[in-house]
CSV table of C-alpha atoms in Angstrom, one decimal:
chain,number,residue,atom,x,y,z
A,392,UNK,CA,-6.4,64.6,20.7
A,393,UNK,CA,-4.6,67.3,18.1
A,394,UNK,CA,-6.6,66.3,14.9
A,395,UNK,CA,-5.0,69.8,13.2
A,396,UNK,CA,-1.5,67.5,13.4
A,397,UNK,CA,-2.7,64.7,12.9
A,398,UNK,CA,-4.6,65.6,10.0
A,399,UNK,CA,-1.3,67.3,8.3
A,400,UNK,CA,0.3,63.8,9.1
A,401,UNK,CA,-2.8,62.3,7.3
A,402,UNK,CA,-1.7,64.2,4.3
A,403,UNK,CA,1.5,62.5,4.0
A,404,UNK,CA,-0.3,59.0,3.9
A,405,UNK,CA,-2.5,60.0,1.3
A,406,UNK,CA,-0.1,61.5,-1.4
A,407,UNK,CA,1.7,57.8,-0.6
A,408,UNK,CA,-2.0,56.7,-1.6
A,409,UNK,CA,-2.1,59.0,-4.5
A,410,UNK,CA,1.3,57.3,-5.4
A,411,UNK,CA,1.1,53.9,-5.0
A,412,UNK,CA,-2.1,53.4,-6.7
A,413,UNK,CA,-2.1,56.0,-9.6
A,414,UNK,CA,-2.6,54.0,-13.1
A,415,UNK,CA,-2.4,55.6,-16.4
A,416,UNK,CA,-6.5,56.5,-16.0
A,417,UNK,CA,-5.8,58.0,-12.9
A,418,UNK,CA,-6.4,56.7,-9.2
A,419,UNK,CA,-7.4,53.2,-8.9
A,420,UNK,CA,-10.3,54.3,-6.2
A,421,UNK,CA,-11.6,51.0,-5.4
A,422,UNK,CA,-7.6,49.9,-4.2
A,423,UNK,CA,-7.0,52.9,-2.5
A,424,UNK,CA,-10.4,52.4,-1.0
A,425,UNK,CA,-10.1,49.0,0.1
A,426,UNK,CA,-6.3,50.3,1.3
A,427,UNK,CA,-7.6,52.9,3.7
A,428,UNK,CA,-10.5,51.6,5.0
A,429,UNK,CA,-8.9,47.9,5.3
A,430,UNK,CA,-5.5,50.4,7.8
A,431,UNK,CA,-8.6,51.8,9.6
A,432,UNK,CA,-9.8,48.7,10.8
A,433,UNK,CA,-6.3,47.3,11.7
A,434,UNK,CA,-5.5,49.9,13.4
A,435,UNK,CA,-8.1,49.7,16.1
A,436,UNK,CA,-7.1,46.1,16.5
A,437,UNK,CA,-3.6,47.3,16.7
A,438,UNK,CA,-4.4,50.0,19.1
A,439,UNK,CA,-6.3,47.4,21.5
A,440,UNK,CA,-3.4,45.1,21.6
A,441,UNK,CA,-0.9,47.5,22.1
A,442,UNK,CA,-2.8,49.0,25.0
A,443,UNK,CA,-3.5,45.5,26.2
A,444,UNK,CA,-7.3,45.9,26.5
A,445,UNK,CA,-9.5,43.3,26.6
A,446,UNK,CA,-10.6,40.9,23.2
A,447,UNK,CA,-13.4,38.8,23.0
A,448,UNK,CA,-12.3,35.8,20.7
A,449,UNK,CA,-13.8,33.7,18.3
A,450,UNK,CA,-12.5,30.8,17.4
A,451,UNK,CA,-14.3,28.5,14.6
A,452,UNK,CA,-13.8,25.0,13.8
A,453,UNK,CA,-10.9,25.7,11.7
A,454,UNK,CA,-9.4,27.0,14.4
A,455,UNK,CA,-9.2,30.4,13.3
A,456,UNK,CA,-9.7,33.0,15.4
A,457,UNK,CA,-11.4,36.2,15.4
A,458,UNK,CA,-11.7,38.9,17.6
A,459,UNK,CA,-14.4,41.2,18.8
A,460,UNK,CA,-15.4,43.4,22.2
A,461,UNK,CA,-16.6,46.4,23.9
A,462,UNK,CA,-12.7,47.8,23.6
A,463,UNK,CA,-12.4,47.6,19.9
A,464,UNK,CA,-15.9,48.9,19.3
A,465,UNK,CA,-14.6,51.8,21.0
A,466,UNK,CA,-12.3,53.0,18.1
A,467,UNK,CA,-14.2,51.7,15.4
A,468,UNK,CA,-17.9,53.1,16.6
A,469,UNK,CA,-18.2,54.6,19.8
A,470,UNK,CA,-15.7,57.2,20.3
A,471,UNK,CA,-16.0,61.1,19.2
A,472,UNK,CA,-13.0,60.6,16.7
A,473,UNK,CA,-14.4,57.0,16.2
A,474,UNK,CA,-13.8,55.4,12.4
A,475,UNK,CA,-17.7,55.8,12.3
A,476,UNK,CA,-17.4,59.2,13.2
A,477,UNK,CA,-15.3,60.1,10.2
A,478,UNK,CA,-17.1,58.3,8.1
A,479,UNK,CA,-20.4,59.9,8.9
A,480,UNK,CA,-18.9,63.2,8.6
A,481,UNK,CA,-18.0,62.6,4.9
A,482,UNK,CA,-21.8,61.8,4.5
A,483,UNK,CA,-22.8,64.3,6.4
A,484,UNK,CA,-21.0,66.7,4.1
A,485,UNK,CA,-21.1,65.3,0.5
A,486,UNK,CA,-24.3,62.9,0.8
A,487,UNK,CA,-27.0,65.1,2.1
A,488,UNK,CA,-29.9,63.9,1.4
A,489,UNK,CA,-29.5,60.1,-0.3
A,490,UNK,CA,-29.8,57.5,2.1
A,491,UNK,CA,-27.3,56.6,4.3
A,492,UNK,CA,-26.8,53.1,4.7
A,493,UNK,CA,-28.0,51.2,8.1
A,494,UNK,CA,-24.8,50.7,10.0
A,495,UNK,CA,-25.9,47.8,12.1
A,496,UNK,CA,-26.8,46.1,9.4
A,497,UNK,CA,-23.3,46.0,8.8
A,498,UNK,CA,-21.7,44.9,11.9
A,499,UNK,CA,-24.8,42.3,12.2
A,500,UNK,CA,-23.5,41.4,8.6
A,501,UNK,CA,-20.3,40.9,9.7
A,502,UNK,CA,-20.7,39.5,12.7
A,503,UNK,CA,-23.1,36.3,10.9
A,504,UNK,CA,-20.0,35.8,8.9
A,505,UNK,CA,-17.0,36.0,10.2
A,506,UNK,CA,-14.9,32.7,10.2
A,507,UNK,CA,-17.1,31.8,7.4
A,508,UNK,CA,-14.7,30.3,4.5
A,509,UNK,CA,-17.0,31.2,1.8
A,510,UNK,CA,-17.0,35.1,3.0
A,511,UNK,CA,-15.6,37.5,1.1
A,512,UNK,CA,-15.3,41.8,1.6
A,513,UNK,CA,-17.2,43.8,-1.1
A,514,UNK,CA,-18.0,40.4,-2.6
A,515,UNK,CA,-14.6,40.1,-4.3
A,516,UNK,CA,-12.0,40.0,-2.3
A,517,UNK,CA,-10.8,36.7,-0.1
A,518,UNK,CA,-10.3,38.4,3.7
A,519,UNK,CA,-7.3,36.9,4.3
A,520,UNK,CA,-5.8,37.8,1.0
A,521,UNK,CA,-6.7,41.7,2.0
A,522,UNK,CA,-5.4,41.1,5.4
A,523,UNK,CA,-1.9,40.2,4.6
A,524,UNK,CA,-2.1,43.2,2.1
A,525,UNK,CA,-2.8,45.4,4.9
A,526,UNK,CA,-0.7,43.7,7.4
A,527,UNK,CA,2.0,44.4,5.0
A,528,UNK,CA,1.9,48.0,4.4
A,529,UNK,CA,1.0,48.6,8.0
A,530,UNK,CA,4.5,47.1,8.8
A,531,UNK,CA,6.0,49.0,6.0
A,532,UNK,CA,5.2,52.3,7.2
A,533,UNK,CA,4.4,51.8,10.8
A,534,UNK,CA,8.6,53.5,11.6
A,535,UNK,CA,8.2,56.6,9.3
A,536,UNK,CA,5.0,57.3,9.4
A,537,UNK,CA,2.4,55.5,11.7
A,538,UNK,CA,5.0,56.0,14.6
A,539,UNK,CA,6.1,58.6,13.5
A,540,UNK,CA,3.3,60.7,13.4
A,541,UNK,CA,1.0,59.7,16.9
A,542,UNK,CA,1.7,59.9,19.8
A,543,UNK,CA,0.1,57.2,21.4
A,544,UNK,CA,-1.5,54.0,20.0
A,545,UNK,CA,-4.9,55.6,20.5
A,546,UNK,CA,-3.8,58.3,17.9
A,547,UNK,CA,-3.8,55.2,14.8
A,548,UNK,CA,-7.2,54.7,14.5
A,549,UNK,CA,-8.0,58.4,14.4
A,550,UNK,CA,-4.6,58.7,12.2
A,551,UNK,CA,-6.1,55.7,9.3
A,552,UNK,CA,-10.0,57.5,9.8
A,553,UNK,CA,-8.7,60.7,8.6
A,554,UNK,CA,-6.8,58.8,5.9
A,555,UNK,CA,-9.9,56.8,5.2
A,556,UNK,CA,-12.0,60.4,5.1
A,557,UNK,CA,-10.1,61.9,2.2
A,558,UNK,CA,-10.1,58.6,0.3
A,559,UNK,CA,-14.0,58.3,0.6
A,560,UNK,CA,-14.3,62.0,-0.8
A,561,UNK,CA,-11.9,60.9,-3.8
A,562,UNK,CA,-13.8,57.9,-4.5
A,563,UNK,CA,-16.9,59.4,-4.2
A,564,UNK,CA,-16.1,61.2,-7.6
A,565,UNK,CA,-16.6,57.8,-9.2
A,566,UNK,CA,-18.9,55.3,-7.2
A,567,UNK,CA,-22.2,56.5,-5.6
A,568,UNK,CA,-21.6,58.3,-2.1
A,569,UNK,CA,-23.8,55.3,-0.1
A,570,UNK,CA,-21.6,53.0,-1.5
A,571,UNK,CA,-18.6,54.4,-0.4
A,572,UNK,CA,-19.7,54.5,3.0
A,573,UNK,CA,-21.1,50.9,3.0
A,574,UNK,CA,-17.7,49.7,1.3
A,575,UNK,CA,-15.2,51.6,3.4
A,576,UNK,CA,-17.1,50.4,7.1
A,577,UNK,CA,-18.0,46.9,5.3
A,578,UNK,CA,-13.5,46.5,5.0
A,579,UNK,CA,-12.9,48.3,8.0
A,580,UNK,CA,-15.2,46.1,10.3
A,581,UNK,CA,-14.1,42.9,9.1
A,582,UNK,CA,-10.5,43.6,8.9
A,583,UNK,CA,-10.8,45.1,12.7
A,584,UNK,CA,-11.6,41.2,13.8
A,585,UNK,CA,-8.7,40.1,12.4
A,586,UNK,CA,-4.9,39.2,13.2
A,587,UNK,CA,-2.3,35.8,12.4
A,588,UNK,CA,-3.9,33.4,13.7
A,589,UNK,CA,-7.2,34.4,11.2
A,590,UNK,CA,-5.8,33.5,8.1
């Protein structure tokens, strides 16, 4: 894995960011927030089906379904350039010392909720409003960028966490660093479950 390139790519991705949601007071950090961590997340469900790994699904009464399992932990928690592992190291660096939020108590959250039709991420936002958000600019930049810039489909999730990295530090310079890191996992993790046939 060549994070050095894949962090330059990163860069490109995040003046977009800078771009898209500047606003007359400056970056809207809560969008670009929601933005990054919400590509994070879709990109390690992305990455799964493209390498045709394995999915547990969900499916609720609705008939919605939603879609968990040992492979898409794997990009999201478990591996050294994991979406977790990013987001602990912007903790690690620029939080010492306040508490870090309890990650399990955000994938239990998550997990007690999903399919629910009253859930909402950060308590604001309907999921599948945000997914199609995402699902949009994924396909939007997915030629000329996303594509462009790995080199394999295990390369997105590590692409959108070093995306997600930089965006945390930005944010940080507005709302409370444990916050961040609960907000940014909180988007990622629930928009990892999800694909069409959620929404």
């Amino acid at each position: 894995m060549d994070i050095n390139r894949l962090s330059k790519n990163a860069s490109a991705i995040i003046n977009m960011f800078n771009g898209v949601f500047n606003t007359p007071k400056g970056l809207d950090v809560q969008k670009a927030l929601l933005y990054a961590s919400g590509l994070a997340g879709y990109a390690c469900h992305q990455t799964v089906k493209a390498s045709k790994e394995p999915f547990v699904v969900l499916e609720t009464a609705e008939h919605k379904k939603f879609y968990m399992g040992d492979a898409l932990n794997k990009y999201l928690y478990e591996d050294r350039y994991s979406v977790l592992a990013f987001c602990n190291g912007f903790f690690d660096n620029f939080a010492k010392g306040e508490p870090r939020p309890d990650v399990m108590d955000i994938i239990k959250k998550s997990a007690a909720e999903v399919g629910n039709k009253n859930h909402t991420i950060w308590g604001a936002y309907q999921p599948r409003q945000v997914y199609a958000e995402i699902k949009n600019c994924w396909d939007g930049i997915y030629d000329n960028m996303t594509a462009a810039y790995c080199q394999s489909p295990q390369e997105w999730p590590v692409l959108f966490a070093i995306v997600l990295q930089n965006i945390m530090i930005t944010a940080a310079q507005v709302i409370p660093k444990p916050a961040v890191y609960r907000l940014a996992l909180e988007c990622a993790v629930d928009i990892s479950k999800m694909d069409n046939d959620s929404v």
